[in-house]
Amino acid sequence: MRVVTTITALKAIIRQSKSEGKSIGLVPTMGYLHEGHLALASKAGEENDLVVMSIFVNPTQFGPNEDFESYPRDLARDTKLAESVGVDIIFAPSVEEMYPEDGGITIKAGRQSEILCGASRPGHFDGVLQVVTKLFHLAEPTRAYFGQKDAQQVAIIQTLVRDYNFPLEIRTLPIVREADGLAKSSRNVYLTDSDRAVAPAINEALIVAKEEFLLKGNADAAIKLASRHIETKTSGKIDYIELLSYPDLKTVTEKTEHFLIAAAVYIGKTRLIDNILFSLKGEATC
Ligand code: PAF
């Protein structure tokens, strides 16, 4: 495995691999890897000749009062983990390497970015699309891998790829969870012991809401039940809980086939997100 930090070095590897007719799987991450990232990398290895994992805490997707500075970083740890699942190339650029000069050109995420996480994190998805666009151009992947934990991010990136004809396939994998249901996240390291003890209530609440919705078909009642579950089990502050169609992220109608129930909740100081994708038959659709 090689760790490269410059665009020039990455492009040389990509050029060589392309000339040998190799397929490329890209796993974009912000590092501090957990089993969710490792599952994406393993899948990328099964489906491609070369696996490139980017590790870059992207400043443009963080708001001024968010955790860019404190976001966990440990490249030595990540390198070992990535190697253990067969990653070939880690691309770990500096901020200056990725954004040498601000030319003032931005990418604006559309309607799908105005709700859920986008409502409480203005500009977040613009930054995600900016870095993902750069990574797609740099790594020229055949396939790019994203976790369904960021379901809204996946939906928006799929729209980018469709609307701007990126020649690649977006592959998604289900959320990887702790034994008690808490979704794996790099931000789980922020949780205190007492936060950690109550955090699974978010997943429980989503399950309760999904079951209620499948039983009675009433989205508002399902959301109310989920909110009550979180309020009873935690002292967390709910940012949002919503039930929408997926991947278009619109109000559900009788025609909706695929559903997303998603939540963001502050447990202590840590904002956690989680979701369930399901169809009327109840199974996960991702
Ligand atoms: O999901 C993430 O970790 C990030 O948003 C991504 C896609 C790596 C872009 O920085």
XYZ file of C-alpha atoms and ligand atoms in Angstrom:
296
model
C 0.000 0.000 0.000
C 1.190 3.536 -0.753
C 0.290 6.775 0.974
C 0.423 9.761 -1.356
C -0.148 13.350 -0.379
C 0.113 15.204 -3.679
C -2.205 15.444 -6.651
C 0.754 14.884 -8.987
C 1.621 11.559 -7.339
C -1.996 10.403 -7.342
C -2.499 11.343 -10.990
C 0.641 9.385 -11.994
C -0.727 6.239 -10.305
C -4.153 6.713 -11.864
C -2.652 7.268 -15.320
C -0.588 4.102 -15.032
C -3.554 2.047 -13.769
C -5.818 3.319 -16.536
C -3.192 2.492 -19.170
C -3.187 -1.075 -17.816
C -6.979 -1.186 -18.161
C -7.557 -1.414 -14.410
C -10.859 -0.512 -12.792
C -10.603 1.906 -9.872
C -12.699 1.916 -6.701
C -12.642 5.197 -4.755
C -13.577 5.322 -1.070
C -13.781 8.980 -0.006
C -13.405 9.431 3.777
C -12.460 11.998 6.367
C -10.421 9.365 8.194
C -10.589 8.106 11.759
C -11.786 4.928 10.117
C -14.387 2.616 11.603
C -15.946 -0.643 10.405
C -18.312 1.271 8.099
C -15.363 2.673 6.115
C -13.601 -0.691 6.160
C -16.693 -2.424 4.743
C -16.725 0.116 1.888
C -13.039 -0.517 1.200
C -13.493 -4.308 1.255
C -16.386 -4.043 -1.185
C -14.310 -1.736 -3.401
C -11.571 -4.393 -3.387
C -14.014 -7.113 -4.438
C -15.295 -5.039 -7.337
C -12.207 -3.214 -8.635
C -8.560 -3.792 -9.553
C -7.254 -0.788 -7.604
C -8.681 0.675 -4.380
C -7.988 4.333 -3.636
C -9.086 5.681 -0.265
C -8.989 9.426 0.295
C -8.470 10.652 3.835
C -9.133 14.355 4.001
C -10.989 16.379 6.603
C -12.585 18.771 4.171
C -12.830 22.294 5.647
C -15.372 23.497 3.112
C -18.114 21.223 4.460
C -17.825 22.500 8.054
C -19.655 25.571 9.321
C -17.805 28.249 11.343
C -18.969 26.847 14.689
C -18.569 23.189 13.812
C -15.896 20.649 14.711
C -13.388 21.020 11.852
C -10.471 21.696 14.230
C -11.363 18.974 16.714
C -12.464 16.332 14.183
C -10.473 13.183 15.096
C -7.382 12.602 12.948
C -4.890 9.718 13.132
C -3.262 8.864 9.815
C -0.939 6.218 11.286
C -3.908 4.331 12.737
C -5.930 4.747 9.535
C -3.048 3.519 7.386
C -2.849 0.226 9.310
C -6.615 -0.280 9.181
C -6.829 0.539 5.477
C -3.990 -1.837 4.678
C -5.733 -4.627 6.611
C -8.688 -4.476 4.198
C -6.652 -4.278 1.010
C -6.600 -0.563 0.197
C -3.878 0.013 -2.429
C -3.493 3.777 -2.283
C -4.269 6.264 0.448
C -4.599 9.812 -0.830
C -4.109 12.112 2.168
C -3.598 15.642 0.858
C -3.161 18.808 2.918
C -5.791 21.544 2.754
C -3.327 23.649 0.702
C -2.861 20.805 -1.783
C -6.606 20.479 -2.329
C -7.455 24.182 -2.194
C -4.319 26.121 -3.200
C -6.149 29.290 -4.076
C -9.744 30.414 -3.711
C -10.953 31.286 -7.192
C -14.414 31.979 -5.828
C -16.064 29.225 -7.844
C -18.427 27.095 -5.785
C -20.859 24.267 -6.384
C -24.373 24.765 -5.119
C -26.259 21.674 -4.027
C -29.926 21.860 -4.988
C -33.331 21.253 -3.420
C -32.321 17.996 -1.748
C -29.811 19.943 0.357
C -32.284 22.405 1.869
C -33.786 20.002 4.392
C -32.618 17.529 7.060
C -28.881 18.091 7.694
C -28.727 20.854 5.083
C -31.234 22.963 7.033
C -29.120 22.988 10.182
C -25.751 22.940 8.387
C -26.058 25.617 5.682
C -23.453 25.156 2.941
C -22.466 21.695 4.191
C -23.524 19.856 1.044
C -21.991 22.523 -1.218
C -18.670 21.683 0.446
C -19.276 17.947 0.125
C -19.982 18.327 -3.604
C -16.909 20.518 -4.034
C -14.543 17.952 -2.550
C -16.277 14.951 -4.103
C -16.104 16.591 -7.551
C -12.373 17.155 -7.095
C -11.853 13.586 -5.890
C -13.811 12.184 -8.832
C -11.634 14.169 -11.265
C -8.411 13.187 -9.500
C -9.039 9.471 -8.950
C -11.169 8.892 -12.074
C -12.970 6.035 -10.325
C -14.960 3.350 -12.075
C -16.990 3.109 -8.875
C -17.175 5.342 -5.769
C -18.307 3.984 -2.399
C -20.399 5.759 0.228
C -22.106 4.620 3.411
C -25.866 4.823 3.679
C -25.478 6.402 7.116
C -25.179 9.673 5.212
C -28.313 8.904 3.204
C -28.938 12.535 2.280
C -25.325 12.920 1.145
C -25.663 9.796 -1.025
C -28.884 11.088 -2.607
C -27.280 14.471 -3.390
C -24.098 12.910 -4.809
C -26.227 10.629 -6.988
C -27.958 13.729 -8.333
C -24.579 15.377 -9.029
C -23.374 12.303 -10.912
C -26.600 12.093 -12.901
C -26.915 15.810 -13.693
C -23.257 16.330 -14.604
C -22.685 12.963 -16.301
C -19.780 11.786 -14.202
C -18.646 8.523 -15.823
C -18.772 6.406 -12.683
C -21.099 4.301 -10.595
C -22.078 5.231 -7.043
C -22.113 2.179 -4.788
C -23.657 2.311 -1.328
C -23.501 -0.039 1.619
C -25.817 -0.339 4.642
C -25.043 1.311 7.978
C -22.665 -0.641 10.195
C -23.882 -0.627 13.809
C -22.571 -1.392 17.278
C -24.164 -4.432 18.957
C -26.704 -2.145 20.695
C -27.735 -0.468 17.434
C -25.739 2.754 17.604
C -24.578 3.645 14.094
C -20.781 3.590 13.788
C -19.390 7.078 13.343
C -16.004 8.740 13.704
C -17.778 11.253 15.958
C -18.755 8.537 18.473
C -15.353 9.184 20.123
C -16.792 12.470 21.394
C -19.439 10.655 23.497
C -18.976 10.531 27.265
C -19.844 7.241 28.991
C -23.279 8.521 29.913
C -23.868 9.848 26.373
C -22.804 6.504 24.942
C -25.212 4.638 27.239
C -28.266 6.479 25.882
C -27.174 7.008 22.261
C -28.778 3.763 20.953
C -32.154 5.399 21.670
C -31.851 7.159 18.314
C -31.854 3.894 16.384
C -34.590 2.481 18.640
C -36.733 5.543 17.907
C -36.314 5.130 14.161
C -37.322 1.469 14.390
C -40.406 2.401 16.444
C -41.349 5.027 13.841
C -40.830 2.682 10.908
C -43.022 0.005 12.518
C -45.739 2.529 13.343
C -45.678 3.862 9.785
C -45.838 0.391 8.240
C -48.775 -0.426 10.498
C -50.862 2.744 10.135
C -49.335 4.720 7.234
C -49.334 7.981 9.209
C -45.955 9.742 8.925
C -46.743 12.456 11.517
C -47.827 9.910 14.132
C -44.700 7.858 13.446
C -42.440 10.883 13.920
C -44.246 11.844 17.138
C -43.666 8.380 18.522
C -39.980 8.522 17.623
C -39.578 11.959 19.235
C -41.292 10.731 22.388
C -38.947 7.735 22.529
C -35.868 9.977 22.345
C -37.274 12.443 24.878
C -38.074 9.617 27.310
C -34.767 7.768 26.967
C -32.328 10.684 26.686
C -31.968 14.332 27.580
C -30.778 14.902 24.014
C -31.926 17.771 21.827
C -33.646 16.681 18.624
C -32.426 18.586 15.567
C -34.823 16.772 13.246
C -36.714 13.542 12.746
C -38.340 13.235 9.344
C -39.932 10.619 7.150
C -39.504 11.333 3.432
C -39.453 9.616 0.081
C -36.023 8.368 -1.013
C -33.881 9.322 -2.861
C -35.809 12.420 -3.969
C -36.387 13.531 -0.339
C -39.961 14.754 -0.740
C -43.093 14.483 1.387
C -44.430 10.935 1.240
C -47.535 10.284 -0.838
C -49.573 7.161 -1.566
C -47.284 6.672 -4.585
C -44.051 6.628 -2.566
C -42.229 3.302 -2.815
C -39.000 3.920 -0.922
C -38.888 5.711 2.404
C -36.205 7.350 4.515
C -36.717 7.937 8.184
C -33.825 10.055 9.405
C -32.845 11.813 12.617
C -30.179 14.134 13.939
C -29.972 14.416 17.710
C -27.538 16.160 20.038
C -26.518 13.632 22.680
C -24.639 15.841 25.105
C -22.541 18.039 22.828
C -22.316 15.483 20.026
C -24.622 15.699 17.044
C -25.392 12.165 15.871
C -27.264 11.186 12.723
C -28.959 7.923 11.869
C -31.562 6.645 9.423
C -33.447 3.655 8.113
C -34.324 3.086 4.480
C -37.339 0.891 3.862
C -40.085 0.021 1.439
C -43.712 -0.820 2.180
C -42.684 -4.444 2.514
C -40.395 -3.277 5.297
C -37.040 -4.386 3.962
C -34.027 -2.088 3.704
C -33.636 -0.511 0.284
C -30.195 0.818 -0.373
O -18.978 11.238 4.279
C -17.880 11.770 4.464
O -17.028 11.280 5.216
C -17.540 13.076 3.750
O -18.660 13.894 3.660
C -16.897 12.860 2.372
C -17.848 12.170 1.409
C -15.630 12.039 2.509
C -16.523 14.206 1.754
O -15.625 14.901 2.551
